[in-house]
Amino acid sequence: MEQAFFILVAVVAVGSGVLVVAARNPIHSALALMVCFVQIAAVFLLLRSPILAVIQMFVYVGAVIVLFLFVIMMMDVREEARIRFMRKGTKLTVAGIFFLGVEMITLFLGSEYLFDLTTSARKVEMSTVDGLGTTLFTEYLFPFEVASVILLAALVGAIILTRRARGTG
Amino acid sequence: MVPLHWYIILGVLLFSIGMAGVLLRRNVLIVLLSLELMLNSVNINLVAFSHSFGDFRGQIIAIFVIAITAAEVAVALGVLVALVRNKATLEVDEITTLKG
């Protein structure tokens, strides 16, 4: 049952991912990416991490995609910007990407003994939000604070970058 | 129970699709969208290993990845808006200001 759900979700995710790259209109790309993000949130649910699924929905679907859509609406997506792919070097790039994908899968499937080395790590009771919060706010408190500073810097940077220069605006 | 390598293969597929978008498309917006797809596929890997090993740290790193991605998107779209205001192009091949 769970495997059937996973296959459904994965097929929709890969299909919408292909649509992100292949769509001519950037709006269609952004909407396809939204579908893909919802599927990835479902994958997180299948992985028993509901808090990450919620964060995925809030941050990606609720904020990032909406930001992208606003920027696409602000811009004049002209006809020449809708040209799909690069004019030259496409075949070589596709071959390289295909080779890299095959390489990643074979390296992963060929290294089963890697799991025997690492599976003996401590087993914690999963799927509890309080355990995640305790680990985040004790062991990872400093990275958490650094992340907040980075978000603040990004906020200030985005405002300064998009502000018109004084006198010309 | 879904085996671990299914998740990894899904992550590899999405990563390859995203990289194809970054390398092949000429529109800056779609390059950025594909970049988001690549970051998300890495998150799938992190959470899958976290689930498989019964360790919270994968999920925590995934949360950090999501936070940094949000910051990256804000700055990247700010740069993009400033770029379009000054140069009025969305094609990556035409943005060659740093090319000596």
PDB file of C-alpha atoms in Angstrom:
ATOM      1  CA  MET A   1       0.000   0.000   0.000  1.00  0.00           C
ATOM      2  CA  GLU A   2       2.719   2.418   1.016  1.00  0.00           C
ATOM      3  CA  GLN A   3       4.777   1.426  -2.001  1.00  0.00           C
ATOM      4  CA  ALA A   4       1.833   2.130  -4.282  1.00  0.00           C
ATOM      5  CA  PHE A   5       1.500   5.579  -2.745  1.00  0.00           C
ATOM      6  CA  PHE A   6       5.211   6.179  -3.185  1.00  0.00           C
ATOM      7  CA  ILE A   7       5.106   5.166  -6.845  1.00  0.00           C
ATOM      8  CA  LEU A   8       2.135   7.454  -7.474  1.00  0.00           C
ATOM      9  CA  VAL A   9       3.834  10.392  -5.767  1.00  0.00           C
ATOM     10  CA  ALA A  10       7.179   9.745  -7.463  1.00  0.00           C
ATOM     11  CA  VAL A  11       5.656   9.501 -10.926  1.00  0.00           C
ATOM     12  CA  VAL A  12       3.795  12.790 -10.479  1.00  0.00           C
ATOM     13  CA  ALA A  13       6.914  14.434  -9.029  1.00  0.00           C
ATOM     14  CA  VAL A  14       9.151  13.362 -11.905  1.00  0.00           C
ATOM     15  CA  GLY A  15       6.520  14.280 -14.486  1.00  0.00           C
ATOM     16  CA  SER A  16       6.012  17.751 -13.080  1.00  0.00           C
ATOM     17  CA  GLY A  17       9.792  18.115 -12.761  1.00  0.00           C
ATOM     18  CA  VAL A  18      10.178  17.406 -16.463  1.00  0.00           C
ATOM     19  CA  LEU A  19       7.437  19.951 -17.103  1.00  0.00           C
ATOM     20  CA  VAL A  20       9.401  22.563 -15.118  1.00  0.00           C
ATOM     21  CA  VAL A  21      12.313  22.207 -17.521  1.00  0.00           C
ATOM     22  CA  ALA A  22      10.326  21.698 -20.704  1.00  0.00           C
ATOM     23  CA  ALA A  23       7.557  24.293 -20.356  1.00  0.00           C
ATOM     24  CA  ARG A  24       7.797  27.291 -22.631  1.00  0.00           C
ATOM     25  CA  ASN A  25       6.076  29.791 -20.352  1.00  0.00           C
ATOM     26  CA  PRO A  26       7.764  30.579 -16.999  1.00  0.00           C
ATOM     27  CA  ILE A  27       4.359  30.684 -15.281  1.00  0.00           C
ATOM     28  CA  HIS A  28       3.730  27.090 -16.305  1.00  0.00           C
ATOM     29  CA  SER A  29       7.179  26.173 -15.013  1.00  0.00           C
ATOM     30  CA  ALA A  30       6.472  27.753 -11.637  1.00  0.00           C
ATOM     31  CA  LEU A  31       3.104  26.012 -11.324  1.00  0.00           C
ATOM     32  CA  ALA A  32       4.645  22.661 -12.274  1.00  0.00           C
ATOM     33  CA  LEU A  33       7.306  23.232  -9.641  1.00  0.00           C
ATOM     34  CA  MET A  34       4.538  23.879  -7.118  1.00  0.00           C
ATOM     35  CA  VAL A  35       3.003  20.478  -7.972  1.00  0.00           C
ATOM     36  CA  CYS A  36       6.441  18.911  -7.595  1.00  0.00           C
ATOM     37  CA  PHE A  37       6.920  20.507  -4.162  1.00  0.00           C
ATOM     38  CA  VAL A  38       3.564  19.198  -2.949  1.00  0.00           C
ATOM     39  CA  GLN A  39       4.613  15.707  -4.058  1.00  0.00           C
ATOM     40  CA  ILE A  40       7.908  16.070  -2.197  1.00  0.00           C
ATOM     41  CA  ALA A  41       5.944  17.059   0.915  1.00  0.00           C
ATOM     42  CA  ALA A  42       4.006  13.809   0.471  1.00  0.00           C
ATOM     43  CA  VAL A  43       7.322  11.951   0.246  1.00  0.00           C
ATOM     44  CA  PHE A  44       8.303  13.539   3.571  1.00  0.00           C
ATOM     45  CA  LEU A  45       5.054  12.262   5.052  1.00  0.00           C
ATOM     46  CA  LEU A  46       5.869   8.782   3.797  1.00  0.00           C
ATOM     47  CA  LEU A  47       9.237   9.178   5.521  1.00  0.00           C
ATOM     48  CA  ARG A  48       7.447   9.812   8.846  1.00  0.00           C
ATOM     49  CA  SER A  49       8.583  13.397   9.205  1.00  0.00           C
ATOM     50  CA  PRO A  50       5.359  15.423   9.220  1.00  0.00           C
ATOM     51  CA  ILE A  51       7.023  18.578  10.536  1.00  0.00           C
ATOM     52  CA  LEU A  52       9.228  18.724   7.471  1.00  0.00           C
ATOM     53  CA  ALA A  53       6.224  18.206   5.208  1.00  0.00           C
ATOM     54  CA  VAL A  54       4.513  21.171   6.884  1.00  0.00           C
ATOM     55  CA  ILE A  55       7.646  23.310   6.566  1.00  0.00           C
ATOM     56  CA  GLN A  56       7.916  22.295   2.924  1.00  0.00           C
ATOM     57  CA  MET A  57       4.340  23.375   2.249  1.00  0.00           C
ATOM     58  CA  PHE A  58       4.697  26.667   4.121  1.00  0.00           C
ATOM     59  CA  VAL A  59       8.105  27.746   2.900  1.00  0.00           C
ATOM     60  CA  TYR A  60       8.234  26.408  -0.643  1.00  0.00           C
ATOM     61  CA  VAL A  61       4.628  26.339  -1.791  1.00  0.00           C
ATOM     62  CA  GLY A  62       3.508  29.257   0.328  1.00  0.00           C
ATOM     63  CA  ALA A  63       6.472  31.600   0.049  1.00  0.00           C
ATOM     64  CA  VAL A  64       9.053  30.689  -2.586  1.00  0.00           C
ATOM     65  CA  ILE A  65       6.701  29.841  -5.438  1.00  0.00           C
ATOM     66  CA  VAL A  66       4.480  32.839  -4.679  1.00  0.00           C
ATOM     67  CA  LEU A  67       7.579  35.052  -4.719  1.00  0.00           C
ATOM     68  CA  PHE A  68       8.563  33.585  -8.073  1.00  0.00           C
ATOM     69  CA  LEU A  69       5.072  34.164  -9.456  1.00  0.00           C
ATOM     70  CA  PHE A  70       5.122  37.776  -8.287  1.00  0.00           C
ATOM     71  CA  VAL A  71       8.480  38.380  -9.951  1.00  0.00           C
ATOM     72  CA  ILE A  72       7.319  36.704 -13.166  1.00  0.00           C
ATOM     73  CA  MET A  73       4.247  38.923 -13.141  1.00  0.00           C
ATOM     74  CA  MET A  74       6.387  42.024 -12.563  1.00  0.00           C
ATOM     75  CA  MET A  75       8.578  41.199 -15.519  1.00  0.00           C
ATOM     76  CA  ASP A  76       7.800  41.479 -19.134  1.00  0.00           C
ATOM     77  CA  VAL A  77       8.414  37.933 -20.258  1.00  0.00           C
ATOM     78  CA  ARG A  78       9.175  38.736 -23.816  1.00  0.00           C
ATOM     79  CA  GLU A  79       8.932  36.363 -26.703  1.00  0.00           C
ATOM     80  CA  GLU A  80      12.658  35.856 -27.150  1.00  0.00           C
ATOM     81  CA  ALA A  81      13.028  34.928 -23.485  1.00  0.00           C
ATOM     82  CA  ARG A  82      10.700  32.016 -24.140  1.00  0.00           C
ATOM     83  CA  ILE A  83      13.202  30.308 -26.418  1.00  0.00           C
ATOM     84  CA  ARG A  84      13.429  26.928 -24.833  1.00  0.00           C
ATOM     85  CA  PHE A  85      16.925  25.630 -24.936  1.00  0.00           C
ATOM     86  CA  MET A  86      20.425  26.717 -25.703  1.00  0.00           C
ATOM     87  CA  ARG A  87      21.359  26.926 -29.312  1.00  0.00           C
ATOM     88  CA  LYS A  88      24.545  24.884 -29.113  1.00  0.00           C
ATOM     89  CA  GLY A  89      26.050  22.154 -26.972  1.00  0.00           C
ATOM     90  CA  THR A  90      22.688  20.627 -26.042  1.00  0.00           C
ATOM     91  CA  LYS A  91      23.518  17.043 -26.997  1.00  0.00           C
ATOM     92  CA  LEU A  92      26.787  17.044 -25.090  1.00  0.00           C
ATOM     93  CA  THR A  93      25.104  18.480 -21.997  1.00  0.00           C
ATOM     94  CA  VAL A  94      22.296  15.916 -22.092  1.00  0.00           C
ATOM     95  CA  ALA A  95      24.847  13.138 -22.453  1.00  0.00           C
ATOM     96  CA  GLY A  96      26.809  14.494 -19.502  1.00  0.00           C
ATOM     97  CA  ILE A  97      23.726  14.764 -17.300  1.00  0.00           C
ATOM     98  CA  PHE A  98      22.629  11.239 -18.251  1.00  0.00           C
ATOM     99  CA  PHE A  99      26.097   9.904 -17.471  1.00  0.00           C
ATOM    100  CA  LEU A 100      26.095  11.654 -14.103  1.00  0.00           C
ATOM    101  CA  GLY A 101      22.670  10.269 -13.181  1.00  0.00           C
ATOM    102  CA  VAL A 102      23.649   6.716 -14.127  1.00  0.00           C
ATOM    103  CA  GLU A 103      26.881   7.148 -12.205  1.00  0.00           C
ATOM    104  CA  MET A 104      25.074   8.304  -9.057  1.00  0.00           C
ATOM    105  CA  ILE A 105      22.619   5.390  -9.172  1.00  0.00           C
ATOM    106  CA  THR A 106      25.288   2.756  -9.837  1.00  0.00           C
ATOM    107  CA  LEU A 107      27.576   4.126  -7.149  1.00  0.00           C
ATOM    108  CA  PHE A 108      24.718   4.045  -4.674  1.00  0.00           C
ATOM    109  CA  LEU A 109      23.417   0.598  -5.573  1.00  0.00           C
ATOM    110  CA  GLY A 110      26.928  -0.800  -5.774  1.00  0.00           C
ATOM    111  CA  SER A 111      27.873   0.280  -2.258  1.00  0.00           C
ATOM    112  CA  GLU A 112      25.508  -1.772  -0.136  1.00  0.00           C
ATOM    113  CA  TYR A 113      28.192  -2.407   2.444  1.00  0.00           C
ATOM    114  CA  LEU A 114      28.164   1.299   3.215  1.00  0.00           C
ATOM    115  CA  PHE A 115      24.934   0.768   5.106  1.00  0.00           C
ATOM    116  CA  ASP A 116      26.321  -1.974   7.298  1.00  0.00           C
ATOM    117  CA  LEU A 117      28.945   0.497   8.481  1.00  0.00           C
ATOM    118  CA  THR A 118      26.513   3.209   9.394  1.00  0.00           C
ATOM    119  CA  THR A 119      23.290   1.454  10.324  1.00  0.00           C
ATOM    120  CA  SER A 120      24.640   0.635  13.753  1.00  0.00           C
ATOM    121  CA  ALA A 121      24.268   4.272  14.740  1.00  0.00           C
ATOM    122  CA  ARG A 122      22.009   5.042  17.658  1.00  0.00           C
ATOM    123  CA  LYS A 123      18.342   4.334  17.138  1.00  0.00           C
ATOM    124  CA  VAL A 124      16.142   7.145  18.350  1.00  0.00           C
ATOM    125  CA  GLU A 125      12.387   7.063  18.590  1.00  0.00           C
ATOM    126  CA  MET A 126      11.381   8.810  15.396  1.00  0.00           C
ATOM    127  CA  SER A 127       8.289  10.661  14.262  1.00  0.00           C
ATOM    128  CA  THR A 128       8.072  12.810  17.351  1.00  0.00           C
ATOM    129  CA  VAL A 129       8.186  16.541  16.938  1.00  0.00           C
ATOM    130  CA  ASP A 130       9.434  17.116  20.476  1.00  0.00           C
ATOM    131  CA  GLY A 131      12.511  14.956  19.889  1.00  0.00           C
ATOM    132  CA  LEU A 132      13.318  16.939  16.769  1.00  0.00           C
ATOM    133  CA  GLY A 133      12.822  20.203  18.633  1.00  0.00           C
ATOM    134  CA  THR A 134      14.990  19.090  21.525  1.00  0.00           C
ATOM    135  CA  THR A 135      17.812  18.120  19.193  1.00  0.00           C
ATOM    136  CA  LEU A 136      17.433  21.330  17.213  1.00  0.00           C
ATOM    137  CA  PHE A 137      17.479  23.618  20.236  1.00  0.00           C
ATOM    138  CA  THR A 138      20.218  21.883  22.205  1.00  0.00           C
ATOM    139  CA  GLU A 139      22.706  20.268  19.882  1.00  0.00           C
ATOM    140  CA  TYR A 140      22.115  22.580  16.927  1.00  0.00           C
ATOM    141  CA  LEU A 141      21.380  25.842  18.708  1.00  0.00           C
ATOM    142  CA  PHE A 142      24.330  27.732  17.260  1.00  0.00           C
ATOM    143  CA  PRO A 143      23.596  26.808  13.611  1.00  0.00           C
ATOM    144  CA  PHE A 144      19.986  27.766  14.299  1.00  0.00           C
ATOM    145  CA  GLU A 145      21.021  31.242  15.429  1.00  0.00           C
ATOM    146  CA  VAL A 146      23.388  31.582  12.464  1.00  0.00           C
ATOM    147  CA  ALA A 147      20.513  30.669  10.139  1.00  0.00           C
ATOM    148  CA  SER A 148      18.415  33.436  11.656  1.00  0.00           C
ATOM    149  CA  VAL A 149      21.216  35.946  11.059  1.00  0.00           C
ATOM    150  CA  ILE A 150      21.529  34.735   7.459  1.00  0.00           C
ATOM    151  CA  LEU A 151      17.781  35.211   6.956  1.00  0.00           C
ATOM    152  CA  LEU A 152      18.007  38.732   8.359  1.00  0.00           C
ATOM    153  CA  ALA A 153      20.937  39.536   6.067  1.00  0.00           C
ATOM    154  CA  ALA A 154      18.996  38.179   3.090  1.00  0.00           C
ATOM    155  CA  LEU A 155      15.995  40.319   4.042  1.00  0.00           C
ATOM    156  CA  VAL A 156      18.080  43.488   4.224  1.00  0.00           C
ATOM    157  CA  GLY A 157      19.965  42.548   1.066  1.00  0.00           C
ATOM    158  CA  ALA A 158      16.794  41.953  -0.925  1.00  0.00           C
ATOM    159  CA  ILE A 159      15.393  45.323   0.141  1.00  0.00           C
ATOM    160  CA  ILE A 160      18.598  47.151  -0.757  1.00  0.00           C
ATOM    161  CA  LEU A 161      18.978  45.360  -4.087  1.00  0.00           C
ATOM    162  CA  THR A 162      15.474  46.106  -5.283  1.00  0.00           C
ATOM    163  CA  ARG A 163      15.392  49.713  -4.083  1.00  0.00           C
ATOM    164  CA  ARG A 164      15.805  52.273  -6.802  1.00  0.00           C
ATOM    165  CA  ALA A 165      18.830  54.515  -6.558  1.00  0.00           C
ATOM    166  CA  ARG A 166      18.082  57.850  -4.948  1.00  0.00           C
ATOM    167  CA  GLY A 167      17.256  60.576  -7.447  1.00  0.00           C
ATOM    168  CA  THR A 168      16.453  58.317 -10.365  1.00  0.00           C
ATOM    169  CA  GLY A 169      13.357  56.730  -8.917  1.00  0.00           C
TER     170      GLY A 169
ATOM    171  CA  MET B   1       7.659  -0.089   3.970  1.00  0.00           C
ATOM    172  CA  VAL B   2       9.334   1.595   1.030  1.00  0.00           C
ATOM    173  CA  PRO B   3      12.970   0.531   0.508  1.00  0.00           C
ATOM    174  CA  LEU B   4      15.618   3.200   0.881  1.00  0.00           C
ATOM    175  CA  HIS B   5      16.954   3.072  -2.643  1.00  0.00           C
ATOM    176  CA  TRP B   6      13.585   4.050  -4.078  1.00  0.00           C
ATOM    177  CA  TYR B   7      13.915   7.381  -2.338  1.00  0.00           C
ATOM    178  CA  ILE B   8      17.508   7.754  -3.483  1.00  0.00           C
ATOM    179  CA  ILE B   9      16.565   6.999  -7.082  1.00  0.00           C
ATOM    180  CA  LEU B  10      13.762   9.573  -6.892  1.00  0.00           C
ATOM    181  CA  GLY B  11      16.285  12.080  -5.564  1.00  0.00           C
ATOM    182  CA  VAL B  12      18.740  11.274  -8.352  1.00  0.00           C
ATOM    183  CA  LEU B  13      16.024  11.660 -10.987  1.00  0.00           C
ATOM    184  CA  LEU B  14      14.872  15.016  -9.657  1.00  0.00           C
ATOM    185  CA  PHE B  15      18.468  16.211  -9.297  1.00  0.00           C
ATOM    186  CA  SER B  16      19.245  15.260 -12.899  1.00  0.00           C
ATOM    187  CA  ILE B  17      16.092  17.000 -14.141  1.00  0.00           C
ATOM    188  CA  GLY B  18      16.991  20.121 -12.188  1.00  0.00           C
ATOM    189  CA  MET B  19      20.532  20.087 -13.500  1.00  0.00           C
ATOM    190  CA  ALA B  20      19.227  19.714 -17.043  1.00  0.00           C
ATOM    191  CA  GLY B  21      17.136  22.820 -16.425  1.00  0.00           C
ATOM    192  CA  VAL B  22      20.091  24.762 -15.059  1.00  0.00           C
ATOM    193  CA  LEU B  23      22.401  23.787 -17.901  1.00  0.00           C
ATOM    194  CA  LEU B  24      20.033  23.744 -20.856  1.00  0.00           C
ATOM    195  CA  ARG B  25      17.491  26.508 -20.398  1.00  0.00           C
ATOM    196  CA  ARG B  26      18.303  30.090 -21.320  1.00  0.00           C
ATOM    197  CA  ASN B  27      15.700  31.884 -19.229  1.00  0.00           C
ATOM    198  CA  VAL B  28      17.077  33.079 -15.889  1.00  0.00           C
ATOM    199  CA  LEU B  29      13.793  32.471 -14.096  1.00  0.00           C
ATOM    200  CA  ILE B  30      13.678  28.842 -15.154  1.00  0.00           C
ATOM    201  CA  VAL B  31      17.323  28.385 -14.195  1.00  0.00           C
ATOM    202  CA  LEU B  32      16.413  29.574 -10.680  1.00  0.00           C
ATOM    203  CA  LEU B  33      13.343  27.307 -10.536  1.00  0.00           C
ATOM    204  CA  SER B  34      15.472  24.327 -11.562  1.00  0.00           C
ATOM    205  CA  LEU B  35      17.941  25.240  -8.832  1.00  0.00           C
ATOM    206  CA  GLU B  36      15.101  24.975  -6.303  1.00  0.00           C
ATOM    207  CA  LEU B  37      14.284  21.536  -7.679  1.00  0.00           C
ATOM    208  CA  MET B  38      17.887  20.410  -7.195  1.00  0.00           C
ATOM    209  CA  LEU B  39      17.937  21.618  -3.578  1.00  0.00           C
ATOM    210  CA  ASN B  40      14.691  19.791  -2.883  1.00  0.00           C
ATOM    211  CA  SER B  41      15.972  16.514  -4.287  1.00  0.00           C
ATOM    212  CA  VAL B  42      18.910  16.745  -1.908  1.00  0.00           C
ATOM    213  CA  ASN B  43      16.413  17.219   0.925  1.00  0.00           C
ATOM    214  CA  ILE B  44      14.698  13.972  -0.063  1.00  0.00           C
ATOM    215  CA  ASN B  45      18.028  12.188   0.311  1.00  0.00           C
ATOM    216  CA  LEU B  46      18.690  13.741   3.716  1.00  0.00           C
ATOM    217  CA  VAL B  47      15.280  12.850   5.111  1.00  0.00           C
ATOM    218  CA  ALA B  48      15.409   9.342   3.628  1.00  0.00           C
ATOM    219  CA  PHE B  49      18.711   8.584   5.337  1.00  0.00           C
ATOM    220  CA  SER B  50      17.442  10.198   8.526  1.00  0.00           C
ATOM    221  CA  HIS B  51      14.423   7.894   8.487  1.00  0.00           C
ATOM    222  CA  SER B  52      16.497   4.861   7.599  1.00  0.00           C
ATOM    223  CA  PHE B  53      19.082   5.368  10.336  1.00  0.00           C
ATOM    224  CA  GLY B  54      16.644   6.592  12.974  1.00  0.00           C
ATOM    225  CA  ASP B  55      18.597   9.788  13.460  1.00  0.00           C
ATOM    226  CA  PHE B  56      17.179  13.284  13.689  1.00  0.00           C
ATOM    227  CA  ARG B  57      20.159  15.057  12.234  1.00  0.00           C
ATOM    228  CA  GLY B  58      19.198  14.509   8.621  1.00  0.00           C
ATOM    229  CA  GLN B  59      15.888  16.244   9.211  1.00  0.00           C
ATOM    230  CA  ILE B  60      17.626  19.092  11.020  1.00  0.00           C
ATOM    231  CA  ILE B  61      20.047  19.620   8.146  1.00  0.00           C
ATOM    232  CA  ALA B  62      17.066  19.535   5.786  1.00  0.00           C
ATOM    233  CA  ILE B  63      15.422  22.294   7.834  1.00  0.00           C
ATOM    234  CA  PHE B  64      18.605  24.368   7.550  1.00  0.00           C
ATOM    235  CA  VAL B  65      18.721  23.724   3.807  1.00  0.00           C
ATOM    236  CA  ILE B  66      15.148  24.997   3.511  1.00  0.00           C
ATOM    237  CA  ALA B  67      15.966  28.141   5.526  1.00  0.00           C
ATOM    238  CA  ILE B  68      19.077  28.927   3.490  1.00  0.00           C
ATOM    239  CA  THR B  69      17.157  28.274   0.281  1.00  0.00           C
ATOM    240  CA  ALA B  70      14.534  30.823   1.307  1.00  0.00           C
ATOM    241  CA  ALA B  71      17.289  33.396   1.880  1.00  0.00           C
ATOM    242  CA  GLU B  72      18.897  32.485  -1.440  1.00  0.00           C
ATOM    243  CA  VAL B  73      15.633  32.906  -3.323  1.00  0.00           C
ATOM    244  CA  ALA B  74      15.020  36.336  -1.778  1.00  0.00           C
ATOM    245  CA  VAL B  75      18.493  37.581  -2.727  1.00  0.00           C
ATOM    246  CA  ALA B  76      18.451  35.949  -6.171  1.00  0.00           C
ATOM    247  CA  LEU B  77      15.111  37.470  -7.083  1.00  0.00           C
ATOM    248  CA  GLY B  78      16.306  40.856  -5.796  1.00  0.00           C
ATOM    249  CA  VAL B  79      19.363  40.605  -8.039  1.00  0.00           C
ATOM    250  CA  LEU B  80      17.139  39.523 -10.903  1.00  0.00           C
ATOM    251  CA  VAL B  81      14.781  42.479 -10.498  1.00  0.00           C
ATOM    252  CA  ALA B  82      17.735  44.890 -10.386  1.00  0.00           C
ATOM    253  CA  LEU B  83      19.263  43.188 -13.417  1.00  0.00           C
ATOM    254  CA  VAL B  84      16.109  43.394 -15.484  1.00  0.00           C
ATOM    255  CA  ARG B  85      15.713  47.044 -14.520  1.00  0.00           C
ATOM    256  CA  ASN B  86      19.222  47.822 -15.786  1.00  0.00           C
ATOM    257  CA  LYS B  87      19.646  45.471 -18.685  1.00  0.00           C
ATOM    258  CA  ALA B  88      16.136  44.372 -19.732  1.00  0.00           C
ATOM    259  CA  THR B  89      17.047  40.818 -20.617  1.00  0.00           C
ATOM    260  CA  LEU B  90      16.201  37.439 -19.166  1.00  0.00           C
ATOM    261  CA  GLU B  91      18.570  35.325 -21.196  1.00  0.00           C
ATOM    262  CA  VAL B  92      21.611  33.907 -19.470  1.00  0.00           C
ATOM    263  CA  ASP B  93      23.721  34.159 -22.619  1.00  0.00           C
ATOM    264  CA  GLU B  94      23.289  37.923 -22.779  1.00  0.00           C
ATOM    265  CA  ILE B  95      24.286  38.601 -19.169  1.00  0.00           C
ATOM    266  CA  THR B  96      28.014  38.885 -19.739  1.00  0.00           C
ATOM    267  CA  THR B  97      28.951  41.952 -17.719  1.00  0.00           C
ATOM    268  CA  LEU B  98      31.691  40.116 -15.834  1.00  0.00           C
ATOM    269  CA  LYS B  99      33.192  38.631 -18.989  1.00  0.00           C
ATOM    270  CA  GLY B 100      36.335  40.704 -19.460  1.00  0.00           C
TER     271      GLY B 100
END
